[in-house]
Coordinates of C-alpha atoms and ligand atoms in Angstrom, one line a residue:
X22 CA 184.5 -31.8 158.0
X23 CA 185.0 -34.1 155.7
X24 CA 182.3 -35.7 153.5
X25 CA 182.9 -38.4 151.0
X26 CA 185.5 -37.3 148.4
X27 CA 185.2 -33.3 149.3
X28 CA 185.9 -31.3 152.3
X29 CA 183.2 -29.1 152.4
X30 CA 184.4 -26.3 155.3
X31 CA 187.9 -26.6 153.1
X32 CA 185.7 -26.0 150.2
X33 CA 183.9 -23.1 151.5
X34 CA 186.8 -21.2 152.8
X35 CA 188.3 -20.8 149.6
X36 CA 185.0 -19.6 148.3
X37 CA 184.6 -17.0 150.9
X38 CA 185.9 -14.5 148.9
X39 CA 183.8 -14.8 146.3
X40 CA 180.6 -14.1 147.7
X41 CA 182.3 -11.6 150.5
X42 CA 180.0 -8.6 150.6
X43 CA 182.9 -6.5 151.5
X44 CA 184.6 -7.1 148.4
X45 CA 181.4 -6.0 146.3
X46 CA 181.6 -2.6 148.6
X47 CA 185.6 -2.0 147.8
X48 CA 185.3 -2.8 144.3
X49 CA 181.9 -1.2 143.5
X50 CA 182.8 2.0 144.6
X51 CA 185.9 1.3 142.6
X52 CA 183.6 0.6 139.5
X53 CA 181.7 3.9 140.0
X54 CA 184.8 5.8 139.8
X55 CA 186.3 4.0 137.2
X56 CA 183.2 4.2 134.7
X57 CA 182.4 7.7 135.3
X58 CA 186.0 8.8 134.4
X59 CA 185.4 6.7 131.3
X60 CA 182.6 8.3 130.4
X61 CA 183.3 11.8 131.0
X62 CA 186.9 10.9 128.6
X63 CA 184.6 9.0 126.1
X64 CA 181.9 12.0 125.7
X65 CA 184.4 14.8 125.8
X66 CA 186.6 12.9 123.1
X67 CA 189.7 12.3 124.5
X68 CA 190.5 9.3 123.7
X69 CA 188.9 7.8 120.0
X70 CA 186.1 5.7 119.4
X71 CA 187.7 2.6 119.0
X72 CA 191.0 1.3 119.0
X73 CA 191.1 -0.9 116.2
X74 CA 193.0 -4.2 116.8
X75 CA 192.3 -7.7 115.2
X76 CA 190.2 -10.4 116.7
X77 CA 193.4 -12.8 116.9
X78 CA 195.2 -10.3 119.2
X79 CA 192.0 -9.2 121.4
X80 CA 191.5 -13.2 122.0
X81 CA 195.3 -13.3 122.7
X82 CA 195.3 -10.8 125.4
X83 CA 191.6 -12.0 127.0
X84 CA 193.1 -15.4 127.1
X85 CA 196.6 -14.1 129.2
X86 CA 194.6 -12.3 131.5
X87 CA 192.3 -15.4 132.3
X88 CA 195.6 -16.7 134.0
X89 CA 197.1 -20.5 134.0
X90 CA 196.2 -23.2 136.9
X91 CA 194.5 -23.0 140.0
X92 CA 193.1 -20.0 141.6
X93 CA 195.2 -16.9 143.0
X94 CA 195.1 -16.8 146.5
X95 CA 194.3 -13.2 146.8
X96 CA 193.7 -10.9 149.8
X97 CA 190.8 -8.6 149.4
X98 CA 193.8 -5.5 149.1
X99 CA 195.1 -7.4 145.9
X100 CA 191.6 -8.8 144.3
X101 CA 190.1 -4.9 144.8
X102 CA 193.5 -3.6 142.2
X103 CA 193.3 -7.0 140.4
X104 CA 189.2 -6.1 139.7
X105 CA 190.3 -2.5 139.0
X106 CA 193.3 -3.6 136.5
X107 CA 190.6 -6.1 134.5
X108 CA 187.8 -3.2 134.4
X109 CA 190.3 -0.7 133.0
X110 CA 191.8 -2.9 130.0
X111 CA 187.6 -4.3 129.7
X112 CA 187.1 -0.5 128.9
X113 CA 189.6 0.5 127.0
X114 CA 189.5 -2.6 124.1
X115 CA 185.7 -1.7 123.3
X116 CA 184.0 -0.2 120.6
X117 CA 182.8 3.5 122.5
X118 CA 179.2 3.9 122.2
X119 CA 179.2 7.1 124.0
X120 CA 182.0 8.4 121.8
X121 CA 180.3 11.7 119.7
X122 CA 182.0 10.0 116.8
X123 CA 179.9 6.3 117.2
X124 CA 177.6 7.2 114.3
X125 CA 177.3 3.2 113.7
X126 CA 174.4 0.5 114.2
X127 CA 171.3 0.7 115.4
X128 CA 172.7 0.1 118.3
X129 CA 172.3 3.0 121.1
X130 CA 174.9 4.0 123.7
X131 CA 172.8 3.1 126.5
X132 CA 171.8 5.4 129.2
X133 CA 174.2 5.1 131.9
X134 CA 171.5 4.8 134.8
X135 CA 170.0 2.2 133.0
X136 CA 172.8 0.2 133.3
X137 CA 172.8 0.5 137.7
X138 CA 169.5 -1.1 137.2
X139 CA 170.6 -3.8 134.9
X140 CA 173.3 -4.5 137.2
X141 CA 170.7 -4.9 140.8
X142 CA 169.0 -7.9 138.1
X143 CA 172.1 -9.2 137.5
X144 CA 173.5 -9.2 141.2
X145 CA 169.9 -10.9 142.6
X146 CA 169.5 -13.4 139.9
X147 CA 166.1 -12.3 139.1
X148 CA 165.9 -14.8 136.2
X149 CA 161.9 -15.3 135.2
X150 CA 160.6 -18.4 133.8
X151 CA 158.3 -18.0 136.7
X152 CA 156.8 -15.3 138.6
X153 CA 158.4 -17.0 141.7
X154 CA 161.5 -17.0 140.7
X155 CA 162.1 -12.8 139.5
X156 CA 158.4 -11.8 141.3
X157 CA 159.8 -7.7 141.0
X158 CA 161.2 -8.8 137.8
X159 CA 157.8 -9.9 136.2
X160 CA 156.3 -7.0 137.9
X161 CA 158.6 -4.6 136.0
X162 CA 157.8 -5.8 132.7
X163 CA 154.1 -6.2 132.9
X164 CA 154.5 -2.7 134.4
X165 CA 156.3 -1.8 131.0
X166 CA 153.8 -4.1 128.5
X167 CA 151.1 -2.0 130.5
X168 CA 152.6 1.2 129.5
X169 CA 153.7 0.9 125.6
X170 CA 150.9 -1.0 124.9
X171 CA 149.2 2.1 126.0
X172 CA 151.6 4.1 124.3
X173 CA 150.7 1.5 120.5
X174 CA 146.9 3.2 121.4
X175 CA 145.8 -0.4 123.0
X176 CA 143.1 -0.5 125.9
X177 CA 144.1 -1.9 129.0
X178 CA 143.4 -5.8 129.3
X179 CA 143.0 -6.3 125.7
X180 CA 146.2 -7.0 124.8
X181 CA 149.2 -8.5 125.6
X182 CA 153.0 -8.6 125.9
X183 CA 156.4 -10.0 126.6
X184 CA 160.1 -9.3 126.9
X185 CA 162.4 -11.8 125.2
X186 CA 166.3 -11.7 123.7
X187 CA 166.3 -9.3 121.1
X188 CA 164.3 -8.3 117.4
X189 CA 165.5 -11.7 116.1
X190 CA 163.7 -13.9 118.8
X191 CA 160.9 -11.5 119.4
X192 CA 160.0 -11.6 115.4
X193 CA 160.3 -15.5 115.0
X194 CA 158.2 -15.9 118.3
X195 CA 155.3 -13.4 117.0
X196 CA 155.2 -15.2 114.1
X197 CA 155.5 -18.7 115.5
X198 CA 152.3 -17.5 117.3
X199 CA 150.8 -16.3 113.8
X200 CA 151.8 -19.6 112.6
X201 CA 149.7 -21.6 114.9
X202 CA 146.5 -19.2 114.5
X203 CA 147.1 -19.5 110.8
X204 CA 147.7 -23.4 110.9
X205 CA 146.1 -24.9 114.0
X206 CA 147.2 -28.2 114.1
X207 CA 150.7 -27.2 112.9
X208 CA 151.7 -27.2 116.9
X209 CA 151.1 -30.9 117.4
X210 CA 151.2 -32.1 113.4
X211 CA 153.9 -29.7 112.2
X212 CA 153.3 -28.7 108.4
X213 CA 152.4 -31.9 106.8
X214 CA 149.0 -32.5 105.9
X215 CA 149.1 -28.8 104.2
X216 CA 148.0 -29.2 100.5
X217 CA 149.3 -25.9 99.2
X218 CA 152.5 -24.7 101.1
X219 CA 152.0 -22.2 103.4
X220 CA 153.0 -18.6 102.3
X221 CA 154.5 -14.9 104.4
X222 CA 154.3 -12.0 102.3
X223 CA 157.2 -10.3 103.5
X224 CA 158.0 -6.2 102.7
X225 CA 161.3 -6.7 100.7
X226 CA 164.0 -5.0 103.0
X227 CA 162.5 -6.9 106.5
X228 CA 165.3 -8.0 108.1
X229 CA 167.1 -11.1 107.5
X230 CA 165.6 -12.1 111.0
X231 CA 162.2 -12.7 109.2
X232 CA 163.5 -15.4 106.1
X233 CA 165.4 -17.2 109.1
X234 CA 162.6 -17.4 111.5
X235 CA 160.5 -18.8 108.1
X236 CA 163.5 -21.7 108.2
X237 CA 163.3 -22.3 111.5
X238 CA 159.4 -22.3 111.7
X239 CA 159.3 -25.2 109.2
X240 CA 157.9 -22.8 106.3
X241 CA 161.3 -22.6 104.7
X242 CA 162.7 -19.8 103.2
X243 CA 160.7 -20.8 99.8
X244 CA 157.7 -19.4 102.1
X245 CA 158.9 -16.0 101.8
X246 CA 157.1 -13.9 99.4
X247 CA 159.1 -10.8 99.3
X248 CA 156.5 -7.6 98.5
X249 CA 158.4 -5.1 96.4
X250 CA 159.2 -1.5 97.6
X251 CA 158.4 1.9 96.2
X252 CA 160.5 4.5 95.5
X253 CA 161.1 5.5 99.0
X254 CA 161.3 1.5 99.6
X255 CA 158.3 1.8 101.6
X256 CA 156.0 -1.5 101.1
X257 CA 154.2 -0.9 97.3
X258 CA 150.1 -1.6 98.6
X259 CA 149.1 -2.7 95.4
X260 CA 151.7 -5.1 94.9
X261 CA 150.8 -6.6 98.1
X262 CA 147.2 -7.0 97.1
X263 CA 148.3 -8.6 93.8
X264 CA 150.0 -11.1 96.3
X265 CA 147.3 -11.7 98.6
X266 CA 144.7 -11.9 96.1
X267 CA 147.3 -14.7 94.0
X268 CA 147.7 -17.1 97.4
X269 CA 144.4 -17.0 97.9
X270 CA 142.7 -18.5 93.9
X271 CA 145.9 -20.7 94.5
X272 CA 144.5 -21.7 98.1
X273 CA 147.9 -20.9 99.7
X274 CA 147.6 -20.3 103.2
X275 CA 148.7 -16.8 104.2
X276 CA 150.6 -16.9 107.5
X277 CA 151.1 -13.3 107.6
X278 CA 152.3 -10.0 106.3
X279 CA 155.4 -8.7 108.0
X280 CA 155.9 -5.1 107.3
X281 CA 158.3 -2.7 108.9
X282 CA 158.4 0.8 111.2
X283 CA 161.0 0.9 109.9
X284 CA 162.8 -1.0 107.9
X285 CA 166.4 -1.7 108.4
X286 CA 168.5 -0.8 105.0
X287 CA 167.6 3.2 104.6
X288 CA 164.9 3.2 107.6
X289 CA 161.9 3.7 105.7
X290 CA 158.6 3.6 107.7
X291 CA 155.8 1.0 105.7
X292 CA 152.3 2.6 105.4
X293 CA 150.4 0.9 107.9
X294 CA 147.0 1.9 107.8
X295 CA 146.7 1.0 104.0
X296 CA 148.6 -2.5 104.6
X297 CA 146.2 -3.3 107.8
X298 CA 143.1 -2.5 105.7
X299 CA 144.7 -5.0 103.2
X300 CA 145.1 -7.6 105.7
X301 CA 141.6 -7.3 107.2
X302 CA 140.0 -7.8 103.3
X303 CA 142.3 -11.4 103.3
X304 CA 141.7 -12.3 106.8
X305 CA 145.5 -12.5 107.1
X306 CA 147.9 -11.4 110.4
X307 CA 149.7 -8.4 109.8
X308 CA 153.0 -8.7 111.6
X309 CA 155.0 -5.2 112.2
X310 CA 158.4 -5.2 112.7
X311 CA 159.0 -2.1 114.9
X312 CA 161.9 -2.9 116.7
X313 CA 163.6 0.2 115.5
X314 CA 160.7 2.7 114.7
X315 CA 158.5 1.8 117.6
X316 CA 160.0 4.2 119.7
X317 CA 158.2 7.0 117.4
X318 CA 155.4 6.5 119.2
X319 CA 157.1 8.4 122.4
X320 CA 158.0 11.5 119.9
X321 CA 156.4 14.5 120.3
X322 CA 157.1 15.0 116.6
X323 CA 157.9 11.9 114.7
X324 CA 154.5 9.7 116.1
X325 CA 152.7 10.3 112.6
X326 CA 155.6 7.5 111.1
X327 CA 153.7 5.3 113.0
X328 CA 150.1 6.0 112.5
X329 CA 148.3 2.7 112.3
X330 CA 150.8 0.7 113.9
X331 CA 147.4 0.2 116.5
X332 CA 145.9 -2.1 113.8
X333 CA 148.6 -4.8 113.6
X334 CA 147.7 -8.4 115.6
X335 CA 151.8 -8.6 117.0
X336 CA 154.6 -5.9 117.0
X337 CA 158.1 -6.3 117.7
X338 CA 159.9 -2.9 119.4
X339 CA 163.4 -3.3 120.5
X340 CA 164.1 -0.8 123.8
X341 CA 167.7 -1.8 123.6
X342 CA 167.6 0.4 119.8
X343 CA 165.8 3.6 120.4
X344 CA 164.7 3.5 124.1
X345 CA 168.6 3.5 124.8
X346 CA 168.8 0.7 127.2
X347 CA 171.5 -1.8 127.1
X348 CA 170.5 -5.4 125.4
X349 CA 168.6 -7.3 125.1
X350 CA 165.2 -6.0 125.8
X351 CA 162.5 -6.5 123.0
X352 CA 159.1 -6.7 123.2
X353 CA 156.4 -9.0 121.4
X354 CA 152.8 -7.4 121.4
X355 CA 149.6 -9.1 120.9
X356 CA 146.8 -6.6 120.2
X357 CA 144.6 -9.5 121.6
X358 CA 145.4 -10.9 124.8
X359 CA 144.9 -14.6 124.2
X360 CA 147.2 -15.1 121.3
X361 CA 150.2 -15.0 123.4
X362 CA 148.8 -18.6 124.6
X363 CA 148.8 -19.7 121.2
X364 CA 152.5 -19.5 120.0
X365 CA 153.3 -22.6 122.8
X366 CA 150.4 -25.3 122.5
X367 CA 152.5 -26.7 125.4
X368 CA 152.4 -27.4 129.4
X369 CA 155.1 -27.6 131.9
X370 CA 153.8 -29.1 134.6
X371 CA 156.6 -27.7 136.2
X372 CA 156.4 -24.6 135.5
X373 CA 152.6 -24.3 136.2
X374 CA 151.4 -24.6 139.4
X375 CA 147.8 -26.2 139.6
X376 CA 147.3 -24.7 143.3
X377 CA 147.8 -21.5 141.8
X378 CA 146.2 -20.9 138.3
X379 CA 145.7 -16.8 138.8
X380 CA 150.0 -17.0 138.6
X381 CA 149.6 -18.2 134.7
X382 CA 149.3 -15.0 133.2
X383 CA 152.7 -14.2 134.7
X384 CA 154.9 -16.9 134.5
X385 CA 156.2 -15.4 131.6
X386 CA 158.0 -19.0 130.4
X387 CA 154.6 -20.4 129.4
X388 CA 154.7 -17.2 126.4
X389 CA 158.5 -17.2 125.9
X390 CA 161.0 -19.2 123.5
X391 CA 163.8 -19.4 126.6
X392 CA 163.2 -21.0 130.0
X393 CA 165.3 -19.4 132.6
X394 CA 165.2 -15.7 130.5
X395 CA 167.1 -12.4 132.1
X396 CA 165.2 -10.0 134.2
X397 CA 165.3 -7.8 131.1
X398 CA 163.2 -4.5 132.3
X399 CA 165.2 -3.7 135.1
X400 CA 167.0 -0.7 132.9
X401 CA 163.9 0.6 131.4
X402 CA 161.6 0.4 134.1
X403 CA 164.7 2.1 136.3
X404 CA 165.5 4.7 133.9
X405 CA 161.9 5.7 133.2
X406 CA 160.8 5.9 136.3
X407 CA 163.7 8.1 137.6
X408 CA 163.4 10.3 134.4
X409 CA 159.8 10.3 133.4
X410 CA 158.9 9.1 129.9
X411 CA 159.8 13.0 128.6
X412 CA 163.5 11.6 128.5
X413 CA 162.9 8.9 125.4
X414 CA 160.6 11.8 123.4
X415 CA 163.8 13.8 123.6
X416 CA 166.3 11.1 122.6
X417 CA 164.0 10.4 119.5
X418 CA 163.5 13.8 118.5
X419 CA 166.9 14.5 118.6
X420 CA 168.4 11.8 116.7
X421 CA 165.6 11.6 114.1
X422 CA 166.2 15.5 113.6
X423 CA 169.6 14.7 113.2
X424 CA 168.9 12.3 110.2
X425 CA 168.0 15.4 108.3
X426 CA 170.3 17.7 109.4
X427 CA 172.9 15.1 107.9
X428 CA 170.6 14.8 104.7
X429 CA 170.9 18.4 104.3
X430 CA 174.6 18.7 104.4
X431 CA 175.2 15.9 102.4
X432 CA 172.7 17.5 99.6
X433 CA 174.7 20.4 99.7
X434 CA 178.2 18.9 99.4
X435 CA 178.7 18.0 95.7
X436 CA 180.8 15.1 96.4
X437 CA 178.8 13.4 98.3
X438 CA 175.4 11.8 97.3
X439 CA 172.7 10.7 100.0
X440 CA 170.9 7.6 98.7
X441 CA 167.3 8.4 99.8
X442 CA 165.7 10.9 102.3
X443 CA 165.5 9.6 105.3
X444 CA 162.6 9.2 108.0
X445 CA 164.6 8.8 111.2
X446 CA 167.8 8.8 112.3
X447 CA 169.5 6.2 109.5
X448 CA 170.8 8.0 106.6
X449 CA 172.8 5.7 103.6
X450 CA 174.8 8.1 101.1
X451 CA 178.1 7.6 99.2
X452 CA 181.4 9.4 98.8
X453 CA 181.4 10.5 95.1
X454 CA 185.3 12.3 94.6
X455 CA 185.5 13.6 90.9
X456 CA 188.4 11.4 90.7
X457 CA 185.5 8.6 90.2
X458 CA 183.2 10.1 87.7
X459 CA 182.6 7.5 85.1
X460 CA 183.7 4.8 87.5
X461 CA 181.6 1.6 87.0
X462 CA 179.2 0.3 90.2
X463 CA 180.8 -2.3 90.9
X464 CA 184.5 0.3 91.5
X465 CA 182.4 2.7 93.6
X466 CA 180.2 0.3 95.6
X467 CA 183.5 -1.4 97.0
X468 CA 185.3 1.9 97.2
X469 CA 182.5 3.1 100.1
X470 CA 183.4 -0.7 101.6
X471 CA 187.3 0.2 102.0
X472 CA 186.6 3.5 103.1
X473 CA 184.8 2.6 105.6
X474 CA 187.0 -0.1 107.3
X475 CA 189.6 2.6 106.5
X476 CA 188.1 5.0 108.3
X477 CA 187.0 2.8 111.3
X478 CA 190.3 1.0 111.4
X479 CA 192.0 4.4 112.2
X480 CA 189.3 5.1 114.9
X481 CA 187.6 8.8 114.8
X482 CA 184.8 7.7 114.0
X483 CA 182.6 4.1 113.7
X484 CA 180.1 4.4 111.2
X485 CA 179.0 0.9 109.2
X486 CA 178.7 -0.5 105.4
X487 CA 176.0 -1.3 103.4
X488 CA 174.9 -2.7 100.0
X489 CA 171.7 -1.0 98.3
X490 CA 170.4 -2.4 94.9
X491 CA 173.6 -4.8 94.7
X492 CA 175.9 -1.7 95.5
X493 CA 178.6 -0.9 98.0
X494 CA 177.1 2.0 100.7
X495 CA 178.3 4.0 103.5
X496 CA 175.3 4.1 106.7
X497 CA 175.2 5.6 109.6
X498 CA 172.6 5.4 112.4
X499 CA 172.7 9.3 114.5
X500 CA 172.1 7.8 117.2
X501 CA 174.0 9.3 119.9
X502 CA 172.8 12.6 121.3
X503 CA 176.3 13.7 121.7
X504 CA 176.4 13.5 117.9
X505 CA 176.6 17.4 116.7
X506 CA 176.7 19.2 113.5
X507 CA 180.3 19.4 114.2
X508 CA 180.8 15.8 114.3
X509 CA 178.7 15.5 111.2
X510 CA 181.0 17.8 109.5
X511 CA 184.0 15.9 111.1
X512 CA 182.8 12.8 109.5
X513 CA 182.5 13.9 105.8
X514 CA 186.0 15.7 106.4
X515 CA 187.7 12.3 107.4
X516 CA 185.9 10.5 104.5
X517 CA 187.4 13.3 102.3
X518 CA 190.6 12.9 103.9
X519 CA 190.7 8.9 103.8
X520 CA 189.0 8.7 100.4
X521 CA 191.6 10.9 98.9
X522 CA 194.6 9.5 100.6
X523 CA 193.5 6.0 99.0
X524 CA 192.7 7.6 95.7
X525 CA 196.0 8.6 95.6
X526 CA 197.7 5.7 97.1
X527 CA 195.6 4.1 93.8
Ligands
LIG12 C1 164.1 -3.8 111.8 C2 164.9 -4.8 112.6 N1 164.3 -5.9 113.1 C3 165.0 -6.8 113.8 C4 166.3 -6.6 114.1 C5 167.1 -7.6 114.9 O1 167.1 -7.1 116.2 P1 168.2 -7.7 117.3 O2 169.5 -7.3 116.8 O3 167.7 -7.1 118.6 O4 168.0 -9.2 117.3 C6 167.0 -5.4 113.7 C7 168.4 -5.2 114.0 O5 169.0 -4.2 113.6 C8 166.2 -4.5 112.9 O6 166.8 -3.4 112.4

């Protein structure tokens, strides 16, 4: 029938189709097949880890396969291969986590099962500004705050938590939070009537996610206060005391101390007991970034890295790094409860239902920088129920042991030299040929750069760049348990291979 400009029964023909439950039987079963074949050829290294090709022609073909003009009027028969045909190339142009030779970023190949659960969240929708909308959704991730909290050494009902999109958004809203408890009128004033500008003593290699959540927060970047490193470039204590003990005769306001478990560059675990005790004598908010090393707190071996962690007032841990779920899924800890009611001095009248007040606490939107915001704990609250919480002790054991075992081998090679030794699972060295003795920084720093696109462009193995005291680095993350000694000693005989074949291409 016809109504104004549309024909609505016209109209919902064509979209049959799309929403035909049939279809989602034909081509999931298709799916199934077609990513467990995937896998098993990805972990058993038939094919390589990446097949390099630049982002011009990847956009080129993505854009032909979007097709031209109206929509192809396909029967079920045709749209099942047409799905199959857009899965298979989907799969093949990738960058293979589960590939034995991804020794990359800190970036896991997700566990498989994790990713059936994802999909159930993505198929219902269970998007969760409100409890309403995503109520199993809410239910997972309070279910999951419950338990890591537990896990930090919390009690229950003392503290509190939230799931947002990734270590970037989870530090700025932790310290957009600190912010307000530091500055409580900044919220409804912003940072004008401050007469000494506000001040974060930052552990010099936080991420870069910390300076830009300064900018965004109105500090500015001039806010940072780096805290210098020691020699394992852990934070240096005393140099954060001389810092603390400076903002405060110059009546700078001291939004907080970000340190890190770990941090990013070489991994290095800050020590937290003797930072928190520093923080308690200055009254100030001690910020951990543990989006990496959080997950130490599920070793059976590694939990000592982060002793203390208990102590800080809001943590960051990223399950989409070592709890091996697909992103995003970080966390934002308050060790106590009300402060997660301080980072938005703000009320949506839609959003908060006066009829209802007992719902507050989890309509999660009220704590959270997005609105509508993924149902993000379907993977890990899927994947730890099925396997127990055994399964994530394993995966950090593993790759953290596997940090040392490439530490070892690199000691013993004499040309190669490992850059520090390493606490976990992220290990930065260089290639060191005899052909470069004498060779100036500056050569041998971009020499590891060109190696490693080199070596990535020709797609045995992904591992990444990085630059350590203004000098080109090689840096890999173990992260995979697939990830042998074999593989390790596969990857120092490619960067042999490559480093000499450009050596002697000059
Ligand atoms: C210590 C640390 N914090 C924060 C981040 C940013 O996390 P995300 O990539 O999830 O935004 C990273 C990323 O590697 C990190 O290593």
């Amino acid at each position: 029938m016809k109504r104004g400009l549309i024909d609505a029964e016209v109209i919902r023909d064509r979209l049959q189709s799309a929403f035909d439950p049939s279809l989602v039987e034909s081509t999931g079963a298709r799916l199934a097949s077609l990513l467990a074949r995937h896998l098993d050829r990805i972990q058993s290294e038939q094919v390589g880890v990446m097949r390099w090709q630049s982002p011009a022609e990847q956009v080129e073909r993505a854009a032909e396969l979007l097709g031209e003009g109206g929509a192809p009027d396909l029967d079920l028969t045709a749209l099942v291969e047409r799905f199959e045909t857009l899965v298979e190339k989907a799969l093949k142009q990738g960058n293979q986590l589960h590939h034995p030779g991804y020794i990359g970023h800190q970036v896991p190949p997700p566990i498989p099962m994790a990713a059936w659960f994802d999909a159930v969240g993505a198929m219902t929708n269970q998007v969760m500004a409100i409890y309403e909308m995503g109520p199993w959704a809410v239910a997972m991730e309070q279910a999951m705050v419950e338990r890591l909290g537990r896990a930090i050494g919390w009690r229950s009902g003392a503290f509190s938590g939230l799931i947002t999109h990734g270590g970037n958004l989870a530090n700025l809203t932790a310290l957009l939070t600190a912010r307000n408890v530091a500055l409580p009128d900044s919220w409804a004033q912003g940072l004008t009537g401050q007469d000494e500008s506000p001040a974060l003593l930052v552990q010099s290699d936080a991420h870069y996610g910390v300076t830009r959540a300064a900018g965004i927060l109105g500090l500015g970047e001039a806010a940072v206060i780096p805290v210098p490193v020691d020699s394992r470039r852990r934070m240096d204590v005393s140099a954060l005391l001389e810092r603390l003990g400076r903002c405060r005769r110059e009546g700078r306001p001291v939004i907080a101390v970000v340190a890190c478990a770990c941090a990013t560059p070489v991994g290095a675990f800050d020590p937290l007991p003797a930072i928190a005790e520093a923080c308690r004598a200055f009254d100030v908010w001690l910020h951990v970034d543990a989006a990496h090393g959080g997950s130490a707190l599920l070793s059976r071996h590694h939990r000592h890295l982060v002793s203390g962690l208990e102590l800080a007032d809001s943590i960051v841990w990223d399950a989409h790094k070592m709890l091996y779920v697909p992103g995003l899924c970080a966390f934002v800890f308050y060790r106590h409860a009300g402060h997660a009611k301080r980072t938005f001095d703000q009320e949506a009248s839609y959003l908060f239902d006066p009829t209802a007040p007992e719902l507050e606490d989890y309509n999660v939107g009220l704590r959270t920088i997005e609105c509508t915001k993924r149902a993000a704990a379907f993977g890990l609250w899927g994947v730890w129920s099925l396997f127990g919480e055994g399964l994530f002790a394993d995966l950090v054991d593993l790759s953290f042991s596997m940090g040392m075992v490439f530490f070892e081998r690199l000691e013993r090679a004499d040309d190669f030299e490992p850059l520090h030794r390493p606490q976990c699972n992220i290990v930065v060295f260089r290639y060191r040929p005899r052909q470069l003795n004498g060779a100036s920084d500056q050569v041998l720093g971009e020499f590891q750069l060109r190696l490693r696109r080199r070596l990535v462009e020709q797609g045995e193995y992904y591992i990444v760049s990085t630059t350590l005291e203004g000098m080109g680095a090689l840096r890999v993350t173990i992260i995979n348990p697939l990830t042998t000694d074999r593989h390790l000693d596969g990857l120092l005989e490619a960067l042999r291979r490559e480093g000499q074949t450009m050596l002697s291409e000059g």
